[in-house]
């Protein structure tokens, strides 16, 4: 119920979220796939405003100057296709981590630490999969901090659509926190993972990506645990129902 109410509040505050955030059209054309992948790489490196259509077309090996306009209409359409690609990469990872949390909940062993790790895991897993996964994470970071509010708000909406399903777990584990606080903490966990991984690529190029991910995941989990615990005890000192059962 809260997830639906929060979505309504977002729509009232940011009407642009009402517009479909996913690009239309199946990603079946080889030319289209090539342009999306090249755009992903260019935006990851130069940002949404630094990556130009001419650079993207040239880097993808397209000699047809109208290829981008034919497949996407304009740069905004290409950007939506890139976000669509990122979402398709994240969806199965989010579903897998959700199933882990649900299984732990049913067994009565789900803890705040496990929830934190499960929320951060899809982003870190995507980052570890391949170079394209790293590009996806870096693009998310660019968009979250973009001066264009439609990109920033739209990206937050995307993350909420993907990770809002974890809210019932937060409601059980953080009963003393308000629904708004629980929602913010979930998104904070995802965004924090995006930021630390992006920072690791830019500032630790001599280390292997796997080593970076493992180090940053651990650091991030510890930091998020602190935030979760401080938020959950801000109002009362009561433990969550699952933790009470485990201690009794």
Coordinates of C-alpha atoms in Angstrom, one line a residue:
X1 CA 0.0 0.0 0.0
X2 CA 2.7 2.5 0.9
X3 CA 4.6 1.7 -2.3
X4 CA 1.5 2.8 -4.3
X5 CA 1.0 5.9 -2.2
X6 CA 4.6 6.9 -2.5
X7 CA 4.4 6.5 -6.3
X8 CA 1.4 8.8 -6.4
X9 CA 3.3 11.4 -4.4
X10 CA 6.2 11.2 -6.9
X11 CA 3.8 11.6 -9.8
X12 CA 2.2 14.7 -8.1
X13 CA 5.6 16.3 -7.4
X14 CA 7.3 15.3 -10.7
X15 CA 4.6 15.0 -13.5
X16 CA 7.3 14.1 -16.1
X17 CA 7.5 10.6 -14.5
X18 CA 4.1 9.9 -16.0
X19 CA 5.8 9.7 -19.4
X20 CA 7.0 6.3 -20.4
X21 CA 10.6 6.0 -19.3
X22 CA 11.5 3.1 -21.5
X23 CA 12.4 3.5 -25.1
X24 CA 9.8 2.1 -27.6
X25 CA 10.7 -0.6 -30.0
X26 CA 12.4 -3.9 -29.6
X27 CA 16.2 -3.9 -29.6
X28 CA 16.3 -6.3 -32.5
X29 CA 18.2 -4.4 -35.2
X30 CA 22.0 -4.9 -35.3
X31 CA 22.4 -1.2 -36.1
X32 CA 20.2 -0.2 -33.2
X33 CA 22.1 -2.5 -30.8
X34 CA 25.4 -1.1 -32.0
X35 CA 24.3 2.5 -31.5
X36 CA 22.9 1.8 -28.0
X37 CA 26.1 0.0 -26.9
X38 CA 28.3 2.8 -28.3
X39 CA 26.1 5.5 -26.7
X40 CA 26.4 3.6 -23.4
X41 CA 30.2 3.7 -23.7
X42 CA 30.4 7.3 -24.8
X43 CA 28.0 8.6 -22.1
X44 CA 29.8 6.6 -19.4
X45 CA 33.1 8.3 -20.4
X46 CA 31.9 11.8 -21.3
X47 CA 28.5 12.2 -19.6
X48 CA 25.1 12.8 -21.2
X49 CA 26.0 16.2 -22.5
X50 CA 29.6 15.6 -23.4
X51 CA 28.7 12.6 -25.6
X52 CA 27.7 13.9 -29.0
X53 CA 25.6 12.2 -31.7
X54 CA 28.4 12.6 -34.2
X55 CA 30.9 10.9 -31.9
X56 CA 28.4 8.1 -31.2
X57 CA 27.7 7.5 -34.8
X58 CA 31.4 7.6 -35.8
X59 CA 32.5 5.3 -33.0
X60 CA 29.8 2.8 -33.9
X61 CA 31.1 2.6 -37.5
X62 CA 27.9 4.0 -39.0
X63 CA 28.4 5.9 -42.2
X64 CA 24.7 6.8 -42.5
X65 CA 24.3 10.2 -40.9
X66 CA 20.6 9.6 -40.4
X67 CA 21.0 6.3 -38.6
X68 CA 20.4 7.7 -35.1
X69 CA 17.4 9.8 -36.2
X70 CA 15.9 6.8 -38.0
X71 CA 16.1 4.5 -35.0
X72 CA 15.6 6.9 -32.1
X73 CA 14.3 10.2 -33.4
X74 CA 16.8 12.4 -31.5
X75 CA 19.3 12.3 -28.7
X76 CA 16.5 12.0 -26.0
X77 CA 15.2 8.9 -27.8
X78 CA 18.7 7.4 -27.8
X79 CA 19.1 8.3 -24.1
X80 CA 15.9 6.4 -23.3
X81 CA 17.1 3.4 -25.2
X82 CA 20.3 3.4 -23.2
X83 CA 18.3 3.5 -19.9
X84 CA 16.1 0.8 -21.3
X85 CA 19.2 -1.3 -21.8
X86 CA 20.4 -0.7 -18.3
X87 CA 17.1 -1.6 -16.8
X88 CA 17.0 -4.9 -18.8
X89 CA 20.5 -5.7 -17.4
X90 CA 19.4 -5.0 -13.8
X91 CA 15.9 -6.6 -13.7
X92 CA 17.1 -10.3 -13.5
X93 CA 19.7 -9.3 -10.9
X94 CA 17.1 -7.5 -8.7
X95 CA 14.7 -10.4 -9.0
X96 CA 17.4 -12.9 -7.9
X97 CA 18.3 -10.8 -4.8
X98 CA 14.6 -10.3 -4.0
X99 CA 14.1 -14.0 -4.0
X100 CA 17.0 -14.4 -1.6
X101 CA 15.5 -11.9 0.8
X102 CA 12.0 -13.5 0.6
X103 CA 13.5 -16.9 1.3
X104 CA 15.4 -15.6 4.4
X105 CA 12.2 -13.8 5.5
X106 CA 10.2 -17.0 5.4
X107 CA 13.0 -18.8 7.4
X108 CA 13.1 -16.0 9.9
X109 CA 16.8 -15.2 9.3
X110 CA 16.6 -12.0 7.4
X111 CA 18.6 -9.3 9.1
X112 CA 19.3 -5.6 8.3
X113 CA 22.8 -6.5 7.1
X114 CA 21.4 -9.1 4.7
X115 CA 18.8 -6.6 3.4
X116 CA 21.5 -4.0 2.8
X117 CA 23.7 -6.4 0.9
X118 CA 20.8 -7.7 -1.2
X119 CA 19.8 -4.1 -2.2
X120 CA 23.4 -3.3 -3.1
X121 CA 24.1 -6.6 -4.8
X122 CA 22.4 -6.1 -8.2
X123 CA 24.5 -3.0 -8.9
X124 CA 27.8 -4.6 -7.8
X125 CA 27.0 -7.8 -9.7
X126 CA 26.2 -5.8 -12.9
X127 CA 29.5 -4.0 -12.4
X128 CA 31.4 -7.2 -12.2
X129 CA 29.8 -9.0 -15.1
X130 CA 31.6 -7.2 -18.0
X131 CA 32.9 -3.9 -19.3
X132 CA 29.4 -3.0 -20.5
X133 CA 28.1 -3.5 -16.9
X134 CA 30.7 -1.0 -15.7
X135 CA 29.5 1.4 -18.3
X136 CA 25.9 1.0 -17.1
X137 CA 26.8 1.8 -13.5
X138 CA 28.8 4.9 -14.6
X139 CA 25.9 6.1 -16.8
X140 CA 23.6 5.8 -13.8
X141 CA 26.0 8.0 -11.8
X142 CA 26.1 10.6 -14.5
X143 CA 22.4 10.8 -14.8
X144 CA 21.8 10.9 -11.0
X145 CA 23.9 14.1 -10.9
X146 CA 22.8 15.6 -14.2
X147 CA 21.9 19.2 -14.3
X148 CA 18.9 18.3 -16.4
X149 CA 16.3 17.5 -13.8
X150 CA 14.4 15.2 -16.1
X151 CA 17.4 12.9 -16.3
X152 CA 18.0 13.0 -12.6
X153 CA 14.3 12.5 -11.6
X154 CA 13.8 9.9 -14.3
X155 CA 16.7 7.9 -13.0
X156 CA 15.5 8.1 -9.4
X157 CA 12.1 6.8 -10.8
X158 CA 13.8 4.0 -12.5
X159 CA 15.6 2.9 -9.3
X160 CA 12.4 3.2 -7.3
X161 CA 10.6 1.0 -9.9
X162 CA 13.4 -1.6 -9.6
X163 CA 14.1 -1.6 -5.9
X164 CA 10.8 -0.5 -4.4
X165 CA 9.8 -4.2 -4.1
X166 CA 12.2 -4.5 -1.2
X167 CA 10.1 -2.1 0.9
X168 CA 8.1 -4.9 2.7
X169 CA 11.4 -6.2 4.1
X170 CA 12.4 -2.8 5.4
X171 CA 9.0 -2.4 7.0
X172 CA 9.6 -5.6 9.0
X173 CA 13.2 -4.9 9.9
X174 CA 12.7 -1.1 10.6
X175 CA 9.3 -0.9 12.3
X176 CA 10.2 2.3 14.2
X177 CA 11.1 4.2 11.1
X178 CA 8.6 6.2 9.0
X179 CA 7.6 4.9 5.5
X180 CA 9.4 7.9 4.0
X181 CA 12.6 7.1 5.9
X182 CA 12.5 3.4 4.8
X183 CA 12.0 4.4 1.2
X184 CA 14.9 6.9 1.3
X185 CA 17.2 4.3 2.9
X186 CA 16.5 1.8 0.2
X187 CA 17.3 4.3 -2.6
X188 CA 20.3 5.5 -0.6
X189 CA 21.7 2.0 -0.5
X190 CA 21.5 1.6 -4.3
X191 CA 22.8 5.1 -5.1
X192 CA 25.7 4.7 -2.6
X193 CA 26.7 1.5 -4.4
X194 CA 26.6 3.3 -7.8
X195 CA 28.8 6.1 -6.5
X196 CA 31.5 4.0 -4.8
X197 CA 31.8 1.8 -7.8
X198 CA 32.0 4.7 -10.2
X199 CA 34.6 6.4 -7.9
X200 CA 36.6 3.2 -7.8
X201 CA 36.9 3.1 -11.6
X202 CA 38.0 6.7 -11.9
X203 CA 40.4 6.7 -9.0
X204 CA 41.9 3.1 -8.8
X205 CA 42.7 2.1 -12.4
X206 CA 45.7 0.1 -11.4
X207 CA 43.5 -2.4 -9.4
X208 CA 41.5 -5.2 -11.0
X209 CA 37.7 -4.4 -11.2
X210 CA 36.9 -7.5 -9.2
X211 CA 39.2 -6.4 -6.3
X212 CA 37.6 -3.0 -6.5
X213 CA 34.1 -4.4 -6.3
X214 CA 34.8 -6.7 -3.4
X215 CA 36.5 -3.9 -1.4
X216 CA 33.9 -1.3 -2.2
X217 CA 31.0 -3.7 -1.5
X218 CA 32.3 -4.4 2.0
X219 CA 32.9 -0.7 2.7
X220 CA 29.5 0.2 1.4
X221 CA 27.8 -2.5 3.4
X222 CA 29.4 -1.3 6.6
X223 CA 28.5 2.3 6.0
X224 CA 24.9 1.5 5.0
X225 CA 24.5 -0.7 8.1
X226 CA 25.4 2.3 10.2
X227 CA 22.7 4.4 8.5
X228 CA 20.1 1.7 8.8
X229 CA 20.7 1.2 12.5
X230 CA 20.8 4.9 13.3
X231 CA 17.6 5.4 11.4
X232 CA 15.9 2.4 13.0
X233 CA 16.8 3.5 16.5
X234 CA 16.1 7.3 16.0
X235 CA 12.5 7.1 17.2
X236 CA 12.6 4.1 19.6
X237 CA 15.0 1.5 20.8
X238 CA 12.8 -1.4 19.9
X239 CA 14.2 -4.2 17.8
X240 CA 12.4 -5.6 14.8
X241 CA 10.0 -8.5 15.2
X242 CA 12.5 -10.9 13.4
X243 CA 15.4 -9.9 15.6
X244 CA 13.2 -10.2 18.8
X245 CA 12.4 -13.8 17.8
X246 CA 16.0 -14.6 17.2
X247 CA 17.1 -13.2 20.5
X248 CA 14.4 -15.0 22.5

